PDB file of C-alpha atoms in Angstrom:
ATOM      1  CA  MET A1133       0.009  -0.117   0.034  1.00 56.00           C
ATOM      2  CA  LYS A1134       2.836   2.252   0.867  1.00 52.00           C
ATOM      3  CA  ASN A1135       4.563   1.835  -2.368  1.00 55.00           C
ATOM      4  CA  ARG A1136       1.374   2.306  -4.273  1.00 57.00           C
ATOM      5  CA  ILE A1137       0.990   5.628  -2.424  1.00 54.00           C
ATOM      6  CA  LEU A1138       4.550   6.494  -3.256  1.00 52.00           C
ATOM      7  CA  THR A1139       4.196   5.735  -6.873  1.00 52.00           C
ATOM      8  CA  ILE A1140       1.070   7.969  -7.070  1.00 53.00           C
ATOM      9  CA  ILE A1141       2.852  10.871  -5.482  1.00 52.00           C
ATOM     10  CA  TYR A1142       5.840  10.654  -7.698  1.00 51.00           C
ATOM     11  CA  VAL A1143       3.484  10.312 -10.875  1.00 49.00           C
ATOM     12  CA  ILE A1144       1.658  13.467  -9.637  1.00 52.00           C
ATOM     13  CA  PHE A1145       4.968  15.128  -8.887  1.00 51.00           C
ATOM     14  CA  CYS A1146       6.391  14.376 -12.331  1.00 51.00           C
ATOM     15  CA  PHE A1147       3.151  15.410 -14.144  1.00 50.00           C
ATOM     16  CA  ILE A1148       3.438  18.891 -12.181  1.00 51.00           C
ATOM     17  CA  LEU A1149       7.189  19.037 -13.052  1.00 53.00           C
ATOM     18  CA  ILE A1150       6.580  18.447 -16.700  1.00 50.00           C
ATOM     19  CA  ILE A1151       3.610  20.992 -17.006  1.00 51.00           C
ATOM     20  CA  GLY A1152       5.818  23.463 -15.091  1.00 52.00           C
ATOM     21  CA  LEU A1153       8.619  23.004 -17.605  1.00 53.00           C
ATOM     22  CA  TRP A1154       6.284  23.269 -20.511  1.00 50.00           C
ATOM     23  CA  ASN A1155       5.123  26.510 -19.138  1.00 51.00           C
ATOM     24  CA  ILE A1156       8.444  27.966 -18.875  1.00 51.00           C
ATOM     25  CA  ARG A1157       7.589  30.123 -21.642  1.00 48.00           C
ATOM     26  CA  GLU A1158       5.446  32.136 -19.026  1.00 46.00           C
ATOM     27  CA  SER A1159       8.838  34.013 -18.372  1.00 47.00           C
ATOM     28  CA  LYS A1160       8.677  35.764 -21.611  1.00 55.00           C
ATOM     29  CA  GLU A1161       5.261  37.268 -20.530  1.00 71.00           C
ATOM     30  CA  GLY A1162       5.729  37.742 -16.644  1.00 94.00           C
ATOM     31  CA  ILE A1163       7.717  39.967 -14.711  1.00 97.00           C
ATOM     32  CA  PRO A1164       9.876  38.442 -11.840  1.00 98.00           C
ATOM     33  CA  VAL A1165       9.900  40.429  -8.371  1.00 98.00           C
ATOM     34  CA  LEU A1166      12.686  39.132  -6.465  1.00 98.00           C
ATOM     35  CA  ASN A1167      12.294  38.926  -2.643  1.00 98.00           C
ATOM     36  CA  TYR A1168      15.481  39.259  -0.454  1.00 98.00           C
ATOM     37  CA  HIS A1169      16.078  39.729   3.142  1.00 98.00           C
ATOM     38  CA  GLN A1170      19.760  39.866   4.456  1.00 98.00           C
ATOM     39  CA  ILE A1171      22.743  40.128   2.265  1.00 98.00           C
ATOM     40  CA  ASN A1172      26.022  39.670   4.154  1.00 97.00           C
ATOM     41  CA  PRO A1173      29.301  37.498   4.072  1.00 96.00           C
ATOM     42  CA  THR A1174      29.117  36.038   7.665  1.00 95.00           C
ATOM     43  CA  GLU A1175      25.635  34.943   8.724  1.00 93.00           C
ATOM     44  CA  LYS A1176      24.475  31.390   7.827  1.00 91.00           C
ATOM     45  CA  ASN A1177      20.744  31.627   8.331  1.00 92.00           C
ATOM     46  CA  PRO A1178      17.976  30.875   5.796  1.00 92.00           C
ATOM     47  CA  LEU A1179      17.105  34.557   5.313  1.00 95.00           C
ATOM     48  CA  THR A1180      20.808  35.384   4.392  1.00 96.00           C
ATOM     49  CA  VAL A1181      22.225  35.504   0.687  1.00 97.00           C
ATOM     50  CA  PRO A1182      25.997  35.450   0.941  1.00 96.00           C
ATOM     51  CA  THR A1183      27.409  38.766  -0.446  1.00 97.00           C
ATOM     52  CA  SER A1184      29.474  37.261  -3.167  1.00 96.00           C
ATOM     53  CA  ASP A1185      26.397  35.506  -4.362  1.00 96.00           C
ATOM     54  CA  PHE A1186      24.202  38.485  -4.479  1.00 97.00           C
ATOM     55  CA  ALA A1187      27.032  40.630  -6.282  1.00 98.00           C
ATOM     56  CA  ALA A1188      27.164  37.500  -8.972  1.00 97.00           C
ATOM     57  CA  GLN A1189      23.312  37.711  -9.264  1.00 98.00           C
ATOM     58  CA  MET A1190      23.324  41.246  -9.915  1.00 98.00           C
ATOM     59  CA  LYS A1191      25.887  40.943 -12.416  1.00 98.00           C
ATOM     60  CA  TYR A1192      24.064  38.159 -14.108  1.00 98.00           C
ATOM     61  CA  LEU A1193      21.048  40.386 -14.215  1.00 98.00           C
ATOM     62  CA  GLU A1194      22.937  43.215 -16.021  1.00 98.00           C
ATOM     63  CA  GLU A1195      24.854  40.922 -18.517  1.00 98.00           C
ATOM     64  CA  ASN A1196      21.698  39.149 -19.495  1.00 97.00           C
ATOM     65  CA  GLY A1197      19.770  42.629 -20.415  1.00 97.00           C
ATOM     66  CA  TYR A1198      17.441  42.936 -17.157  1.00 98.00           C
ATOM     67  CA  HIS A1199      16.280  46.478 -16.346  1.00 98.00           C
ATOM     68  CA  THR A1200      15.466  47.142 -12.851  1.00 98.00           C
ATOM     69  CA  ILE A1201      11.999  49.059 -12.137  1.00 98.00           C
ATOM     70  CA  SER A1202      10.376  50.785  -9.382  1.00 98.00           C
ATOM     71  CA  PRO A1203       6.765  49.803  -7.623  1.00 98.00           C
ATOM     72  CA  ASP A1204       5.489  52.807  -9.253  1.00 98.00           C
ATOM     73  CA  GLU A1205       6.503  51.428 -12.795  1.00 98.00           C
ATOM     74  CA  LEU A1206       4.989  48.006 -12.053  1.00 98.00           C
ATOM     75  CA  GLN A1207       1.777  49.641 -10.867  1.00 97.00           C
ATOM     76  CA  ASP A1208       1.560  51.758 -13.923  1.00 97.00           C
ATOM     77  CA  PHE A1209       2.015  48.533 -15.899  1.00 96.00           C
ATOM     78  CA  LEU A1210      -0.703  46.616 -14.178  1.00 96.00           C
ATOM     79  CA  VAL A1211      -3.159  49.455 -13.640  1.00 94.00           C
ATOM     80  CA  ASP A1212      -2.873  51.385 -16.958  1.00 93.00           C
ATOM     81  CA  GLY A1213      -1.004  49.089 -19.222  1.00 92.00           C
ATOM     82  CA  LYS A1214       2.168  51.433 -19.553  1.00 94.00           C
ATOM     83  CA  GLU A1215       4.992  50.060 -21.477  1.00 95.00           C
ATOM     84  CA  LEU A1216       7.960  48.569 -19.397  1.00 96.00           C
ATOM     85  CA  PRO A1217      11.688  48.448 -20.441  1.00 96.00           C
ATOM     86  CA  GLU A1218      12.858  45.274 -22.108  1.00 95.00           C
ATOM     87  CA  LYS A1219      13.092  42.406 -19.572  1.00 97.00           C
ATOM     88  CA  PRO A1220      11.880  44.163 -16.512  1.00 98.00           C
ATOM     89  CA  ILE A1221      12.505  43.113 -13.077  1.00 98.00           C
ATOM     90  CA  LEU A1222      11.804  44.490  -9.549  1.00 98.00           C
ATOM     91  CA  ILE A1223      14.288  43.863  -6.669  1.00 98.00           C
ATOM     92  CA  THR A1224      12.815  43.975  -2.961  1.00 98.00           C
ATOM     93  CA  PHE A1225      14.292  43.431   0.231  1.00 98.00           C
ATOM     94  CA  ASP A1226      11.992  42.904   3.499  1.00 98.00           C
ATOM     95  CA  ASP A1227      12.457  43.995   7.150  1.00 98.00           C
ATOM     96  CA  GLY A1228      15.260  46.600   6.482  1.00 98.00           C
ATOM     97  CA  TYR A1229      18.432  45.096   7.745  1.00 98.00           C
ATOM     98  CA  ALA A1230      21.592  47.077   8.267  1.00 98.00           C
ATOM     99  CA  ASP A1231      23.361  44.943   5.991  1.00 98.00           C
ATOM    100  CA  ASN A1232      20.993  46.102   3.141  1.00 98.00           C
ATOM    101  CA  TYR A1233      23.018  49.485   3.398  1.00 98.00           C
ATOM    102  CA  GLU A1234      26.515  48.100   4.116  1.00 98.00           C
ATOM    103  CA  TYR A1235      26.551  45.199   1.333  1.00 98.00           C
ATOM    104  CA  ALA A1236      23.609  45.225  -0.861  1.00 98.00           C
ATOM    105  CA  TYR A1237      23.458  48.915  -1.577  1.00 98.00           C
ATOM    106  CA  PRO A1238      26.898  49.470  -2.875  1.00 98.00           C
ATOM    107  CA  ILE A1239      26.471  46.312  -5.300  1.00 98.00           C
ATOM    108  CA  LEU A1240      23.177  47.998  -6.638  1.00 98.00           C
ATOM    109  CA  LYS A1241      24.888  51.487  -7.155  1.00 98.00           C
ATOM    110  CA  GLU A1242      27.687  49.869  -8.930  1.00 97.00           C
ATOM    111  CA  HIS A1243      25.269  48.363 -11.441  1.00 97.00           C
ATOM    112  CA  ASN A1244      23.131  51.296 -11.382  1.00 97.00           C
ATOM    113  CA  MET A1245      20.057  49.282 -10.261  1.00 98.00           C
ATOM    114  CA  LYS A1246      16.756  50.349  -8.686  1.00 98.00           C
ATOM    115  CA  ALA A1247      15.447  48.313  -5.417  1.00 98.00           C
ATOM    116  CA  THR A1248      12.787  48.572  -2.932  1.00 98.00           C
ATOM    117  CA  ILE A1249      13.138  48.081   0.732  1.00 98.00           C
ATOM    118  CA  PHE A1250      10.189  47.282   2.998  1.00 98.00           C
ATOM    119  CA  LEU A1251      10.641  48.375   6.480  1.00 98.00           C
ATOM    120  CA  VAL A1252       9.637  47.417   9.792  1.00 98.00           C
ATOM    121  CA  SER A1253       9.234  50.936  11.005  1.00 98.00           C
ATOM    122  CA  ASP A1254       9.599  50.095  14.752  1.00 97.00           C
ATOM    123  CA  PHE A1255      12.925  48.433  14.416  1.00 98.00           C
ATOM    124  CA  MET A1256      14.841  51.166  12.683  1.00 97.00           C
ATOM    125  CA  GLY A1257      17.485  52.565  14.630  1.00 94.00           C
ATOM    126  CA  ARG A1258      16.172  50.441  17.662  1.00 95.00           C
ATOM    127  CA  PHE A1259      18.386  47.237  17.080  1.00 96.00           C
ATOM    128  CA  GLU A1260      21.881  47.237  15.734  1.00 94.00           C
ATOM    129  CA  ASN A1261      21.280  44.656  12.894  1.00 96.00           C
ATOM    130  CA  TYR A1262      18.581  47.063  11.367  1.00 98.00           C
ATOM    131  CA  LEU A1263      18.805  50.306   9.406  1.00 98.00           C
ATOM    132  CA  THR A1264      18.999  53.720  10.947  1.00 98.00           C
ATOM    133  CA  TRP A1265      16.798  56.359   9.675  1.00 98.00           C
ATOM    134  CA  ASP A1266      19.566  58.524   8.344  1.00 98.00           C
ATOM    135  CA  LYS A1267      20.796  55.481   6.073  1.00 98.00           C
ATOM    136  CA  VAL A1268      17.138  54.893   5.050  1.00 98.00           C
ATOM    137  CA  TYR A1269      16.856  58.629   3.729  1.00 98.00           C
ATOM    138  CA  GLU A1270      20.072  58.278   2.012  1.00 98.00           C
ATOM    139  CA  MET A1271      19.213  55.339   0.119  1.00 98.00           C
ATOM    140  CA  SER A1272      15.637  56.839  -0.609  1.00 98.00           C
ATOM    141  CA  GLU A1273      17.638  59.817  -2.264  1.00 98.00           C
ATOM    142  CA  ASN A1274      19.474  57.268  -4.652  1.00 97.00           C
ATOM    143  CA  GLN A1275      17.098  55.044  -6.541  1.00 96.00           C
ATOM    144  CA  ILE A1276      15.876  52.949  -3.653  1.00 98.00           C
ATOM    145  CA  TYR A1277      12.251  53.080  -2.976  1.00 98.00           C
ATOM    146  CA  ILE A1278      11.079  52.717   0.846  1.00 98.00           C
ATOM    147  CA  GLY A1279       7.959  50.759   1.343  1.00 98.00           C
ATOM    148  CA  SER A1280       6.179  49.520   4.493  1.00 98.00           C
ATOM    149  CA  HIS A1281       6.451  46.059   6.223  1.00 98.00           C
ATOM    150  CA  THR A1282       4.080  47.368   9.036  1.00 98.00           C
ATOM    151  CA  LEU A1283       5.040  49.131  12.203  1.00 98.00           C
ATOM    152  CA  SER A1284       5.865  45.867  14.181  1.00 98.00           C
ATOM    153  CA  HIS A1285       5.881  42.968  11.676  1.00 97.00           C
ATOM    154  CA  PHE A1286       2.768  41.519  13.263  1.00 97.00           C
ATOM    155  CA  GLU A1287       1.173  38.771  11.116  1.00 97.00           C
ATOM    156  CA  LEU A1288      -1.775  40.659   9.956  1.00 98.00           C
ATOM    157  CA  THR A1289      -4.602  38.116   9.486  1.00 98.00           C
ATOM    158  CA  PRO A1290      -5.126  37.482  13.216  1.00 98.00           C
ATOM    159  CA  LEU A1291      -5.264  41.144  14.224  1.00 98.00           C
ATOM    160  CA  ASP A1292      -8.517  42.962  15.273  1.00 98.00           C
ATOM    161  CA  GLN A1293      -9.289  45.885  13.145  1.00 98.00           C
ATOM    162  CA  ALA A1294      -7.995  48.680  15.419  1.00 98.00           C
ATOM    163  CA  GLU A1295      -4.657  46.999  15.621  1.00 98.00           C
ATOM    164  CA  LEU A1296      -4.503  46.090  11.902  1.00 98.00           C
ATOM    165  CA  VAL A1297      -5.257  49.819  11.175  1.00 98.00           C
ATOM    166  CA  ASN A1298      -2.516  50.736  13.689  1.00 98.00           C
ATOM    167  CA  GLN A1299       0.136  48.483  11.851  1.00 98.00           C
ATOM    168  CA  LEU A1300      -0.750  49.699   8.409  1.00 98.00           C
ATOM    169  CA  VAL A1301      -1.086  53.344   9.115  1.00 98.00           C
ATOM    170  CA  GLY A1302       1.598  53.572  11.564  1.00 98.00           C
ATOM    171  CA  GLY A1303       4.111  51.849   9.371  1.00 98.00           C
ATOM    172  CA  LYS A1304       3.237  54.033   6.330  1.00 98.00           C
ATOM    173  CA  LEU A1305       3.479  57.493   8.100  1.00 98.00           C
ATOM    174  CA  ALA A1306       6.825  56.550   9.785  1.00 98.00           C
ATOM    175  CA  VAL A1307       8.327  56.048   6.444  1.00 98.00           C
ATOM    176  CA  GLU A1308       6.504  59.364   4.926  1.00 98.00           C
ATOM    177  CA  TRP A1309       7.862  61.207   7.995  1.00 98.00           C
ATOM    178  CA  LYS A1310      11.456  60.101   7.904  1.00 98.00           C
ATOM    179  CA  THR A1311      11.960  60.030   4.204  1.00 98.00           C
ATOM    180  CA  PHE A1312       9.640  63.025   3.075  1.00 97.00           C
ATOM    181  CA  LYS A1313       8.193  60.999   0.370  1.00 97.00           C
ATOM    182  CA  PHE A1314       4.846  58.938   0.139  1.00 97.00           C
ATOM    183  CA  CYS A1315       5.019  55.395   1.130  1.00 98.00           C
ATOM    184  CA  GLU A1316       2.311  53.652  -1.265  1.00 98.00           C
ATOM    185  CA  TYR A1317       3.249  49.951  -1.202  1.00 98.00           C
ATOM    186  CA  ILE A1318       3.446  47.379   1.585  1.00 98.00           C
ATOM    187  CA  ALA A1319       4.713  43.852   1.826  1.00 98.00           C
ATOM    188  CA  TYR A1320       2.715  41.743   3.996  1.00 98.00           C
ATOM    189  CA  PRO A1321       4.448  40.014   7.040  1.00 98.00           C
ATOM    190  CA  GLY A1322       4.747  36.453   6.069  1.00 96.00           C
ATOM    191  CA  GLY A1323       2.900  36.984   2.961  1.00 96.00           C
ATOM    192  CA  PHE A1324      -0.591  36.644   4.905  1.00 96.00           C
ATOM    193  CA  TYR A1325      -3.737  38.494   4.075  1.00 97.00           C
ATOM    194  CA  HIS A1326      -7.508  38.168   3.901  1.00 98.00           C
ATOM    195  CA  GLN A1327     -10.149  40.460   2.552  1.00 98.00           C
ATOM    196  CA  MET A1328     -10.164  42.609   5.768  1.00 98.00           C
ATOM    197  CA  VAL A1329      -6.557  43.190   5.305  1.00 98.00           C
ATOM    198  CA  LEU A1330      -6.787  44.034   1.739  1.00 98.00           C
ATOM    199  CA  SER A1331      -9.761  46.638   2.441  1.00 98.00           C
ATOM    200  CA  GLU A1332      -7.761  48.192   5.205  1.00 98.00           C
ATOM    201  CA  VAL A1333      -4.473  48.428   3.083  1.00 98.00           C
ATOM    202  CA  LYS A1334      -6.615  50.281   0.425  1.00 98.00           C
ATOM    203  CA  LYS A1335      -8.259  52.492   3.074  1.00 98.00           C
ATOM    204  CA  ALA A1336      -4.950  53.572   4.390  1.00 98.00           C
ATOM    205  CA  GLY A1337      -3.869  54.864   0.970  1.00 98.00           C
ATOM    206  CA  TYR A1338      -1.439  52.127  -0.232  1.00 98.00           C
ATOM    207  CA  LYS A1339      -1.571  51.664  -3.940  1.00 98.00           C
ATOM    208  CA  GLY A1340      -0.365  48.028  -3.797  1.00 98.00           C
ATOM    209  CA  GLY A1341       0.586  45.029  -1.685  1.00 98.00           C
ATOM    210  CA  PHE A1342       3.365  42.359  -2.237  1.00 98.00           C
ATOM    211  CA  THR A1343       3.035  38.701  -1.022  1.00 97.00           C
ATOM    212  CA  VAL A1344       5.470  35.692  -0.889  1.00 94.00           C
ATOM    213  CA  TYR A1345       3.605  33.707  -3.513  1.00 93.00           C
ATOM    214  CA  ASN A1346       6.361  32.200  -5.966  1.00 93.00           C
ATOM    215  CA  ASP A1347       5.242  33.396  -9.486  1.00 96.00           C
ATOM    216  CA  TYR A1348       5.594  35.917 -12.013  1.00 97.00           C
ATOM    217  CA  VAL A1349       3.510  39.168 -12.224  1.00 97.00           C
ATOM    218  CA  ARG A1350       1.195  39.606 -15.191  1.00 96.00           C
ATOM    219  CA  GLN A1351      -0.769  42.202 -16.803  1.00 91.00           C
ATOM    220  CA  GLY A1352      -4.063  42.042 -15.190  1.00 92.00           C
ATOM    221  CA  ASP A1353      -2.925  40.797 -11.730  1.00 96.00           C
ATOM    222  CA  ASP A1354      -4.385  42.332  -8.721  1.00 97.00           C
ATOM    223  CA  PRO A1355      -1.921  45.160  -7.618  1.00 98.00           C
ATOM    224  CA  TYR A1356      -2.735  44.310  -4.062  1.00 98.00           C
ATOM    225  CA  THR A1357      -1.583  40.669  -4.118  1.00 98.00           C
ATOM    226  CA  ILE A1358       1.657  41.048  -6.082  1.00 98.00           C
ATOM    227  CA  ASN A1359       3.711  37.768  -6.486  1.00 97.00           C
ATOM    228  CA  ARG A1360       7.266  37.526  -5.453  1.00 97.00           C
ATOM    229  CA  ILE A1361      10.188  35.122  -6.016  1.00 97.00           C
ATOM    230  CA  ALA A1362      12.010  34.197  -2.862  1.00 95.00           C
ATOM    231  CA  ILE A1363      15.647  34.302  -3.199  1.00 96.00           C
ATOM    232  CA  PHE A1364      16.498  32.811   0.202  1.00 88.00           C
ATOM    233  CA  GLY A1365      15.929  29.569   1.973  1.00 82.00           C
ATOM    234  CA  SER A1366      19.405  27.926   1.736  1.00 82.00           C
ATOM    235  CA  GLN A1367      23.001  28.954   1.416  1.00 80.00           C
ATOM    236  CA  HIS A1368      23.658  25.712  -0.915  1.00 84.00           C
ATOM    237  CA  PHE A1369      23.984  26.195  -4.514  1.00 86.00           C
ATOM    238  CA  VAL A1370      22.893  29.553  -4.315  1.00 89.00           C
ATOM    239  CA  MET A1371      23.547  30.662  -7.994  1.00 92.00           C
ATOM    240  CA  PRO A1372      21.888  27.579  -9.552  1.00 92.00           C
ATOM    241  CA  ARG A1373      18.842  28.024  -7.309  1.00 93.00           C
ATOM    242  CA  PHE A1374      18.765  31.671  -8.338  1.00 95.00           C
ATOM    243  CA  TRP A1375      18.769  30.827 -11.855  1.00 95.00           C
ATOM    244  CA  ILE A1376      16.060  28.140 -11.616  1.00 95.00           C
ATOM    245  CA  ARG A1377      13.799  30.600  -9.652  1.00 94.00           C
ATOM    246  CA  LEU A1378      14.413  33.398 -11.873  1.00 96.00           C
ATOM    247  CA  HIS A1379      13.449  31.547 -14.982  1.00 95.00           C
ATOM    248  CA  MET A1380      11.147  28.631 -13.756  1.00 94.00           C
ATOM    249  CA  ALA A1381       9.066  30.497 -10.988  1.00 92.00           C
ATOM    250  CA  PRO A1382       5.849  28.915 -11.705  1.00 93.00           C
ATOM    251  CA  VAL A1383       7.449  25.444 -11.391  1.00 91.00           C
ATOM    252  CA  VAL A1384       8.733  26.323  -7.946  1.00 91.00           C
ATOM    253  CA  GLY A1385       5.476  27.735  -6.861  1.00 87.00           C
ATOM    254  CA  ARG A1386       3.694  24.655  -8.081  1.00 90.00           C
ATOM    255  CA  LEU A1387       5.910  22.369  -6.225  1.00 90.00           C
ATOM    256  CA  GLU A1388       5.637  24.469  -2.826  1.00 86.00           C
ATOM    257  CA  ARG A1389       1.811  24.129  -3.252  1.00 88.00           C
ATOM    258  CA  PHE A1390       2.000  20.450  -4.024  1.00 88.00           C
ATOM    259  CA  ARG A1391       4.040  19.845  -0.990  1.00 87.00           C
ATOM    260  CA  SER A1392       1.778  22.071   1.301  1.00 86.00           C
ATOM    261  CA  LYS A1393      -1.033  19.821   0.041  1.00 89.00           C
ATOM    262  CA  LEU A1394       0.708  16.824   1.042  1.00 89.00           C
ATOM    263  CA  ILE A1395       1.283  17.954   4.485  1.00 89.00           C
ATOM    264  CA  ASP A1396      -2.291  19.131   4.914  1.00 88.00           C
ATOM    265  CA  ALA A1397      -3.354  15.756   3.886  1.00 90.00           C
ATOM    266  CA  GLY A1398      -1.396  14.050   6.573  1.00 88.00           C
ATOM    267  CA  TYR A1399       1.674  13.032   4.639  1.00 87.00           C
ATOM    268  CA  PRO A1400       4.394  15.205   6.103  1.00 87.00           C
ATOM    269  CA  THR A1401       6.965  12.549   5.351  1.00 87.00           C
ATOM    270  CA  LEU A1402       6.031  12.355   1.713  1.00 83.00           C
ATOM    271  CA  ALA A1403       6.134  16.111   1.610  1.00 83.00           C
ATOM    272  CA  GLU A1404       9.774  16.025   2.710  1.00 86.00           C
ATOM    273  CA  LEU A1405      10.639  14.094  -0.361  1.00 83.00           C
ATOM    274  CA  ILE A1406       9.525  17.011  -2.710  1.00 83.00           C
ATOM    275  CA  PHE A1407      12.661  18.896  -3.415  1.00 81.00           C
ATOM    276  CA  ILE A1408      12.179  22.640  -3.798  1.00 84.00           C
ATOM    277  CA  PRO A1409      14.872  24.304  -5.662  1.00 83.00           C
TER     278      PRO A1409
END
């Protein structure tokens, strides 16, 4: 019985993989939005991409004709159908770590690239591994858009309405107060949201929201549930994983969702056999 289940699982797995590979052409129509967290040469946690690998990734993008865009440019494409440069790509960072300034920012400047950092406002200047507001301001003046990752990085879906509004509005106002620029985009902590979250995000004055759903962004997508491709999770084979995720995001997303369904169905051991690049 167990062997039969394994066979069925792998047949389904192979089917998903084949379909995903067939649909790799979607990359020609979809826009990749990359999602980073920490960039530094020392830490060995799942959220950290080594500095040398990040530099190699940015070099790859430049040499292969990618053009970085801002959240506003993506918004104009999604809402109004405005044209984007050839091979557009949006680079984002979550949380607002100090190493974004120390290591990622110089590499981005070297390649004349735009990027976006979503800040947890309460953490700025409060913890040593997070950015200070003066560095946030400097970057905001040099092709780095500053968005909100809420006030305190609480998962939004369990919050009552009052605290939800506090997290959304408080994070937005803090960024605007410190950068003297409108903060109009948010990244949902953990990628979690529901209808009340989306409703309050709109009421707070945000023009768009970003998830952690692995896939490309395509014209017609909801600007409040923008897909992003996670460029973190392992420090092994970082460049091959980057290439796969950049060019095969729909495949990665399908594999992740397949594994989640196995876990929900009570097959966690089988789920562990599903390799996610």
